PDB file of C-alpha atoms in Angstrom:
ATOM      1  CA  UNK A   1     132.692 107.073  48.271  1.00 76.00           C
ATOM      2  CA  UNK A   2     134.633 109.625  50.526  1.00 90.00           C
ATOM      3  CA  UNK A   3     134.484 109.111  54.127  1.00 97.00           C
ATOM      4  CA  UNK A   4     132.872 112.364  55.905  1.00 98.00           C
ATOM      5  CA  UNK A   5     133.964 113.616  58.684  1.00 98.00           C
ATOM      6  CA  UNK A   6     132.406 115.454  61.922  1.00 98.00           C
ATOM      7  CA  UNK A   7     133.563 117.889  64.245  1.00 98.00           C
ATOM      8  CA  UNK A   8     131.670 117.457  67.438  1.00 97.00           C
ATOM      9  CA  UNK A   9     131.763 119.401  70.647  1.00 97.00           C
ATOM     10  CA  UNK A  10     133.143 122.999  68.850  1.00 98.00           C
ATOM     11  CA  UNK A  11     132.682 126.022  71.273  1.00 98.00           C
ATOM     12  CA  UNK A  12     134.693 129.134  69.301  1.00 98.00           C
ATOM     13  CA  UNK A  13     134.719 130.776  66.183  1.00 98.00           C
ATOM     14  CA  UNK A  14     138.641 129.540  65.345  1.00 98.00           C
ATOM     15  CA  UNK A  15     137.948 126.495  65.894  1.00 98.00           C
ATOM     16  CA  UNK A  16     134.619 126.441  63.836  1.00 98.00           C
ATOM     17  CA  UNK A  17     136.408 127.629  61.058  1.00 98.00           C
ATOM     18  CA  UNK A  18     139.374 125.638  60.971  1.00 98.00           C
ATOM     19  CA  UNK A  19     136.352 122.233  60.952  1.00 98.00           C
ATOM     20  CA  UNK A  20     134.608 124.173  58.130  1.00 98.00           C
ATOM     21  CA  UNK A  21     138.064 124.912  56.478  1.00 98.00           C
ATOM     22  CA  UNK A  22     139.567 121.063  56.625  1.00 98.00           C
ATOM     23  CA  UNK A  23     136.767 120.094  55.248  1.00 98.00           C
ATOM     24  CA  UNK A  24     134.505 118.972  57.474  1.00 98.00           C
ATOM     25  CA  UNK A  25     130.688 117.798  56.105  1.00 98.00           C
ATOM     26  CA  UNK A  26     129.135 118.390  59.915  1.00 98.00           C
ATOM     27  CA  UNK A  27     129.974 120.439  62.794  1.00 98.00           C
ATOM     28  CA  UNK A  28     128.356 119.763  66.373  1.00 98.00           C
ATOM     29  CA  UNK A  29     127.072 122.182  69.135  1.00 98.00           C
ATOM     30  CA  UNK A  30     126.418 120.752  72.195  1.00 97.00           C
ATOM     31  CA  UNK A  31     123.359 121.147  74.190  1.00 98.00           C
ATOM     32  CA  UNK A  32     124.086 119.155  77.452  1.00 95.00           C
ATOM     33  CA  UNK A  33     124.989 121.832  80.802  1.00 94.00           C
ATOM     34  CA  UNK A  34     127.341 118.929  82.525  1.00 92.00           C
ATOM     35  CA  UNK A  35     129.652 119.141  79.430  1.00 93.00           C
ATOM     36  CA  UNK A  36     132.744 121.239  79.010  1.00 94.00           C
ATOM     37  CA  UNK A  37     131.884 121.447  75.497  1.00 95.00           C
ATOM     38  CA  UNK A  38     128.494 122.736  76.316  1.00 96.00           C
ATOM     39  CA  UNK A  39     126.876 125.490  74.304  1.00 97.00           C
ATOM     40  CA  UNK A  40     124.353 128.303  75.377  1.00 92.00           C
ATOM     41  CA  UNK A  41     121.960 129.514  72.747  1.00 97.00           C
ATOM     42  CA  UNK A  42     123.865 132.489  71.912  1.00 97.00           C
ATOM     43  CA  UNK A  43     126.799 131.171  71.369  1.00 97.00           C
ATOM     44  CA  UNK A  44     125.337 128.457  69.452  1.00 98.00           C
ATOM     45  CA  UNK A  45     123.490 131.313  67.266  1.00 98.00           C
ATOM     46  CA  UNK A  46     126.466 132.873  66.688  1.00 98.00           C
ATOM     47  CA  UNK A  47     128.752 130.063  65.907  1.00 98.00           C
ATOM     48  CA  UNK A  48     125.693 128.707  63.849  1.00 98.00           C
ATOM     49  CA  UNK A  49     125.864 131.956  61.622  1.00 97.00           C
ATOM     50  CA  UNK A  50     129.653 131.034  60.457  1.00 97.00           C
ATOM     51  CA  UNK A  51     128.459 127.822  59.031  1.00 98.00           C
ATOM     52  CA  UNK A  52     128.320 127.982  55.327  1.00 98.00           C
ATOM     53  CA  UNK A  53     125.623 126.163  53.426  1.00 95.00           C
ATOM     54  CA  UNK A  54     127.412 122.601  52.293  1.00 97.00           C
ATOM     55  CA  UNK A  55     128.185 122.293  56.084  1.00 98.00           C
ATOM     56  CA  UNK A  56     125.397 120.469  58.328  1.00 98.00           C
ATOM     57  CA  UNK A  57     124.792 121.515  62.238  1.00 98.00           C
ATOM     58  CA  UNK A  58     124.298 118.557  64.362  1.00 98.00           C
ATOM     59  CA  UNK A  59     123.047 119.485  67.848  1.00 98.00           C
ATOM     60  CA  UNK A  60     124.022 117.308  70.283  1.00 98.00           C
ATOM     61  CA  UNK A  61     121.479 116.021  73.242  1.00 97.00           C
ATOM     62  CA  UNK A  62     121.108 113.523  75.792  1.00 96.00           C
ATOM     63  CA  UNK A  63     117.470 112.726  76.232  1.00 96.00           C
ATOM     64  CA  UNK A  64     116.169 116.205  75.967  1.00 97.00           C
ATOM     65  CA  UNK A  65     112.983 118.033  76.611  1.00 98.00           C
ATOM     66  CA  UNK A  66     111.210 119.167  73.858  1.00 98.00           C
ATOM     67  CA  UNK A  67     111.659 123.050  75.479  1.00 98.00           C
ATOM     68  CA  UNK A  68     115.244 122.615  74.613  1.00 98.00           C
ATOM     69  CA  UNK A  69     115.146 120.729  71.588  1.00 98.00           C
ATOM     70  CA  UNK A  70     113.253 123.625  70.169  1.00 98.00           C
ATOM     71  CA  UNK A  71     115.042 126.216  71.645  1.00 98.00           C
ATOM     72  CA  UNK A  72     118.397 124.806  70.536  1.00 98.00           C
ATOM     73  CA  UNK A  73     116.872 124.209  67.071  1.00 98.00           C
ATOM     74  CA  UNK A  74     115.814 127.890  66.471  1.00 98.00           C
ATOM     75  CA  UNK A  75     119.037 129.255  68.072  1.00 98.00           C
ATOM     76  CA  UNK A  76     121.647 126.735  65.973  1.00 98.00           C
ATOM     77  CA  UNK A  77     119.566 126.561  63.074  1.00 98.00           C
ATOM     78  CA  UNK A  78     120.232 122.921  63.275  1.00 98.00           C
ATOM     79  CA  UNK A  79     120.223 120.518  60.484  1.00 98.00           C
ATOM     80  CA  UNK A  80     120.501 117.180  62.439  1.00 98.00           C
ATOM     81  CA  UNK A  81     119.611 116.028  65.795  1.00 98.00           C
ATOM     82  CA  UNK A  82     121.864 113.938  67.862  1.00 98.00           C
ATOM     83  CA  UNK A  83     120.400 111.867  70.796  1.00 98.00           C
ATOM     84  CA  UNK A  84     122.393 110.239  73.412  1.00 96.00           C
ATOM     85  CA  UNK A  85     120.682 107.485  76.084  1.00 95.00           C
ATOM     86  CA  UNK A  86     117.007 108.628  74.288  1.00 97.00           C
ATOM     87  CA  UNK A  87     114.648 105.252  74.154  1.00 97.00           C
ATOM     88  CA  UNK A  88     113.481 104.546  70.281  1.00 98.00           C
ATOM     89  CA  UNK A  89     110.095 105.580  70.819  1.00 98.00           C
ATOM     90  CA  UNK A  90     111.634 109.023  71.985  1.00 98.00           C
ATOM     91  CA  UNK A  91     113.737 109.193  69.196  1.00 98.00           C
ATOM     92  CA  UNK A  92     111.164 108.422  66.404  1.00 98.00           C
ATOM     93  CA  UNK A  93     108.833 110.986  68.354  1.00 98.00           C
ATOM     94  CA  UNK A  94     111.115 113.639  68.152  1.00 98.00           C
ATOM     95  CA  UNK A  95     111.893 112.879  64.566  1.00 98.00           C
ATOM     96  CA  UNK A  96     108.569 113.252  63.844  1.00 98.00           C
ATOM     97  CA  UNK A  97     107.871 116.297  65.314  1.00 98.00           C
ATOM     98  CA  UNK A  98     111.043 118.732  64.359  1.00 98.00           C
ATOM     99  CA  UNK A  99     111.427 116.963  60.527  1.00 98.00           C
ATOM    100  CA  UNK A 100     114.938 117.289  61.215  1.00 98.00           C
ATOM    101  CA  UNK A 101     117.763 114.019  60.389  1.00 98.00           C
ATOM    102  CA  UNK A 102     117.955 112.367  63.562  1.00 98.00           C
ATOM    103  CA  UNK A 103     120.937 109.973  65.043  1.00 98.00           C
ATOM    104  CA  UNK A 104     120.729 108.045  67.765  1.00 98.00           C
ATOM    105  CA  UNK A 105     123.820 107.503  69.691  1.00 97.00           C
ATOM    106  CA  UNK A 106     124.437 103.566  71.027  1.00 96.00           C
ATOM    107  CA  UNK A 107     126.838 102.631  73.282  1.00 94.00           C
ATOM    108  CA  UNK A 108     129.055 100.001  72.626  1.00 95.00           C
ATOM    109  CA  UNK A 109     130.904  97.768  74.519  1.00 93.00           C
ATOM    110  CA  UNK A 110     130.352  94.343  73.799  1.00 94.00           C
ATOM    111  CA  UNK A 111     129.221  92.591  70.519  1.00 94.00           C
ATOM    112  CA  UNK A 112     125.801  91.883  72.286  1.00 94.00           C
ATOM    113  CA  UNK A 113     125.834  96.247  72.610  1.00 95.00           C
ATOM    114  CA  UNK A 114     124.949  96.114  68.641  1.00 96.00           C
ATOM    115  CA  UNK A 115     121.476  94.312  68.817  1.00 94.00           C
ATOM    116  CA  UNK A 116     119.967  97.561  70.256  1.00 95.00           C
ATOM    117  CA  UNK A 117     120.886  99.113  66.748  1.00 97.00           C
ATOM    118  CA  UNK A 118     118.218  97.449  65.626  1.00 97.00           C
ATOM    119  CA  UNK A 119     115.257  98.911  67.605  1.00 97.00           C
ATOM    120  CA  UNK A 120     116.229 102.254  65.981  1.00 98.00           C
ATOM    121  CA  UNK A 121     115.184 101.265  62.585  1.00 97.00           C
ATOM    122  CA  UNK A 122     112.252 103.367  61.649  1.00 96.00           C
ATOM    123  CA  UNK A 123     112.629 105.810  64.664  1.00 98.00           C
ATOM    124  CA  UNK A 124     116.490 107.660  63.379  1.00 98.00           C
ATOM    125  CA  UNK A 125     117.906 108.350  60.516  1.00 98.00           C
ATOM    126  CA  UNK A 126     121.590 107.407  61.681  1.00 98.00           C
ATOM    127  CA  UNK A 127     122.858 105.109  64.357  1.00 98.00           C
ATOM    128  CA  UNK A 128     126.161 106.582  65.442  1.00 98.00           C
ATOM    129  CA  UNK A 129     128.446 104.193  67.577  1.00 97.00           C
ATOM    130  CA  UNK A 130     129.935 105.353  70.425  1.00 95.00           C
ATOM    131  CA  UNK A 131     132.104 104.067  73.142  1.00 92.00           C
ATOM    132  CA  UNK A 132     130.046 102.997  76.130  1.00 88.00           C
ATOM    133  CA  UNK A 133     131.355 105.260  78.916  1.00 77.00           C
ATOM    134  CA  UNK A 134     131.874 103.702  82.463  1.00 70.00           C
ATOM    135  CA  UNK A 135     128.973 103.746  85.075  1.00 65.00           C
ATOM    136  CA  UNK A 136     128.012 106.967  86.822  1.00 62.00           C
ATOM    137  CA  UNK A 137     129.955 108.871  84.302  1.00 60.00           C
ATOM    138  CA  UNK A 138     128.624 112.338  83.999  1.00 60.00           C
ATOM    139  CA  UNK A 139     129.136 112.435  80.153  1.00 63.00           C
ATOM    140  CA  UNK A 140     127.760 109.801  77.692  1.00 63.00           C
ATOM    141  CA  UNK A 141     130.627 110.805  75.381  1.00 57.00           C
ATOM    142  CA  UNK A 142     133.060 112.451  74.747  1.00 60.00           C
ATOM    143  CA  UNK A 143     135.860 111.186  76.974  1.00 62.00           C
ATOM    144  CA  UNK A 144     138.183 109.469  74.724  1.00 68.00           C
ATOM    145  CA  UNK A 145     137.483 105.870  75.077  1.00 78.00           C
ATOM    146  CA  UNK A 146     137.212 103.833  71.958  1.00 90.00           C
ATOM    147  CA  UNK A 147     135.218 100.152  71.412  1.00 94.00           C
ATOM    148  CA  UNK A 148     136.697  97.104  70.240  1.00 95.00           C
ATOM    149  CA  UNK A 149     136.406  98.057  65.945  1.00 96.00           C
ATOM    150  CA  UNK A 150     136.550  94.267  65.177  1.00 96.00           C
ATOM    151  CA  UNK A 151     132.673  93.902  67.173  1.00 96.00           C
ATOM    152  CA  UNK A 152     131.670  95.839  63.672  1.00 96.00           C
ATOM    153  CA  UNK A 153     133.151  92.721  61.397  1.00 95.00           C
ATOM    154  CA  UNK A 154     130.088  91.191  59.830  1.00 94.00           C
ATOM    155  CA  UNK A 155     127.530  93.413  61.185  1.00 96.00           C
ATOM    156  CA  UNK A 156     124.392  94.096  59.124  1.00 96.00           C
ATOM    157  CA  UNK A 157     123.755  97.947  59.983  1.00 97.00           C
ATOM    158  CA  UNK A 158     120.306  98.619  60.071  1.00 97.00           C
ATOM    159  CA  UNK A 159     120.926 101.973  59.167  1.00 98.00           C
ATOM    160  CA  UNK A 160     123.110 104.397  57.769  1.00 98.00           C
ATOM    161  CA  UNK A 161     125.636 105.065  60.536  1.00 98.00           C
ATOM    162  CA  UNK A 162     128.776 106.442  62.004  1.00 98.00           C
ATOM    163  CA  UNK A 163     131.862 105.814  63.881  1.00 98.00           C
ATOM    164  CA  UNK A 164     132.546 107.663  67.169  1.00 97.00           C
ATOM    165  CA  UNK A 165     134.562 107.153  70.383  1.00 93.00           C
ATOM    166  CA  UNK A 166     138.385 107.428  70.931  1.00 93.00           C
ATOM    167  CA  UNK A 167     138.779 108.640  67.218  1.00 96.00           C
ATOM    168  CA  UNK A 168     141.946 111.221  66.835  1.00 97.00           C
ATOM    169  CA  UNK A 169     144.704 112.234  64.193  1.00 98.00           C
ATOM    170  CA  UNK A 170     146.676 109.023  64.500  1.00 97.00           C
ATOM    171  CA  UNK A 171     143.841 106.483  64.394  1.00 97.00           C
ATOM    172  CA  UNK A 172     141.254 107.286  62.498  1.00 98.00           C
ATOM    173  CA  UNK A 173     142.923 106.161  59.157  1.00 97.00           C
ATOM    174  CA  UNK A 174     143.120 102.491  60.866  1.00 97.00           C
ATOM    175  CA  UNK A 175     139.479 103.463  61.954  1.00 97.00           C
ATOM    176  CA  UNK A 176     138.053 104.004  58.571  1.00 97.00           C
ATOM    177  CA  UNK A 177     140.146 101.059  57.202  1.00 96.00           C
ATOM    178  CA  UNK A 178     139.040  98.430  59.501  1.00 95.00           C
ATOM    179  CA  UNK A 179     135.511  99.366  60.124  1.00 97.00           C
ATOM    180  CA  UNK A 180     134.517 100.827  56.394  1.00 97.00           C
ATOM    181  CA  UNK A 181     133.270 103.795  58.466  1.00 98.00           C
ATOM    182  CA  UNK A 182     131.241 106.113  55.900  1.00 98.00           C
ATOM    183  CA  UNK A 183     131.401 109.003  58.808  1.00 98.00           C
ATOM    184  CA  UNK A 184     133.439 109.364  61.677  1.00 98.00           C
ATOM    185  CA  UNK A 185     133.097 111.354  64.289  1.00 98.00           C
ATOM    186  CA  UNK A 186     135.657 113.089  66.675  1.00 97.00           C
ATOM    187  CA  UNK A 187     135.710 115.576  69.841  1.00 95.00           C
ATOM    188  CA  UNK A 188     137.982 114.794  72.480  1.00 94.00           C
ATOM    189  CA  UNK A 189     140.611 113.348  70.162  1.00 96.00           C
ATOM    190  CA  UNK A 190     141.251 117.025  68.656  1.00 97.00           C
ATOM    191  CA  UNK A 191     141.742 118.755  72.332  1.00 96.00           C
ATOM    192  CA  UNK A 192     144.228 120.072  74.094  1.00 96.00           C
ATOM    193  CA  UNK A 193     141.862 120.165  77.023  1.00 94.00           C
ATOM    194  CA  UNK A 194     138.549 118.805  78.087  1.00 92.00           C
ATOM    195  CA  UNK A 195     135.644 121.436  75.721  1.00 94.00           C
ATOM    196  CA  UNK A 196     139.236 123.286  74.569  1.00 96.00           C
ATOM    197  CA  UNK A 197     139.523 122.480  70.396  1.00 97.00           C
ATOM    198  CA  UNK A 198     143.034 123.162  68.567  1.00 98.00           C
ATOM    199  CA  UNK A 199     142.404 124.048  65.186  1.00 98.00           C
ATOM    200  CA  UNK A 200     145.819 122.218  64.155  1.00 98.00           C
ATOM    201  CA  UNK A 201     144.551 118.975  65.461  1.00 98.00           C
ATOM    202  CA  UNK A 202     141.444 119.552  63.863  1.00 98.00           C
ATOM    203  CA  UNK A 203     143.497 119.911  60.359  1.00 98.00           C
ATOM    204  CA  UNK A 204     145.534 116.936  61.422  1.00 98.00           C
ATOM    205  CA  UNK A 205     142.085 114.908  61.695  1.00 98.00           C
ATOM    206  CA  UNK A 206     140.227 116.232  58.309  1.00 98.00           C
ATOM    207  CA  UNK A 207     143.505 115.472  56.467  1.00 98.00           C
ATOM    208  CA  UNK A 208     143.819 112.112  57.807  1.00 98.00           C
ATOM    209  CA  UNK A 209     139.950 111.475  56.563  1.00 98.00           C
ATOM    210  CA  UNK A 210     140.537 113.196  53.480  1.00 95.00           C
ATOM    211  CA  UNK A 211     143.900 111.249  51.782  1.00 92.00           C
ATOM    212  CA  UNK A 212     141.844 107.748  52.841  1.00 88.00           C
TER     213      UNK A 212
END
């Protein structure tokens, strides 16, 4: 099966299209004010209008209100729903309610990190790991750590899922290799800047997925 690839944290119409144009299978908007990657509505509307139909639109959350969620929803004409430090029970409620294919971001540090995957099953329809960011960070993500790949060896997923955290041009080949990834997931790894995108490191990144 080809690995998939997402573009996560896109802000600009060039670097939209050069995600779309590599080949990625999602591109992610995100809905979070203390991000530089951070979206308003009409930006996300119009960057959401560029998107061509084989392409999914992931907005990305961290425990939102259901204001926003449907806001963000109407204005980025979202696909999938991406929810960072949101309890199951949220996550399965807001599943329920938009009908939309929901992932629920875990943070991983430590094999024990993993069991939590579990509680998800029934309430998302992805588990996405991501690095587990240090305390009183003001981001859950984005910020260019990765997790110890090997904590994956042997793990029964619970769920389809997807690989996230410290992922860029020159690792994510060794990323999909050892982990047997089925979607990865990059932001920071294809800046220049924190929130700025370069649509050449973008290419870099959807070639690397693409000749695994």
């Amino acid at each position: 099966m080809p690995v998939s690839a997402k573009i996560c944290g896109l802000s600009t119409p060039a670097t939209l299209d050069a995600a779309v144009a590599g080949g990625a299978s999602h591109v992610g908007f995100v809905f979070f004010p203390p991000s530089p990657r951070n979206v308003g509505l009409d930006l996300a509307a119009g960057l959401a209008a560029r998107v061509p139909g084989q392409v999914r639109r992931v907005g990305v959350f961290v425990d939102p209100d259901d204001a926003l969620l449907d806001a963000a929803v109407a204005a980025g004409r979202l696909d999938s729903i991406q929810l960072h430090k949101t309890a199951p029970e949220r996550v399965a409620a807001i599943r329920s309610r938009l009908r939309r294919d929901t992932w629920a971001a875990l943070a991983v540090k430590t094999r024990a990190d993993l069991d939590a995957a579990r509680s998800y099953a029934g309430a998302a329809d992805r588990i996405l790991y991501d690095a587990k960011t240090p305390p009183g960070a003001a981001l859950p993500g984005g910020m260019g750590l990765r997790f110890d790949w090997t904590l994956l060896d042997g793990f029964r997923h619970p769920l389809p899922w997807a690989l996230s955290g410290g992922l860029d041009p020159a690792n994510v080949t060794e990323a999909i290799a050892r982990t047997g990834a089925p979607l990865v997931d990059v932001s920071s790894g294809v800046e220049e800047a924190p929130g700025v995108k370069d649509p050449a490191r973008i290419g870099a990144f959807l070639g690397a997925v693409t000749r695994v």
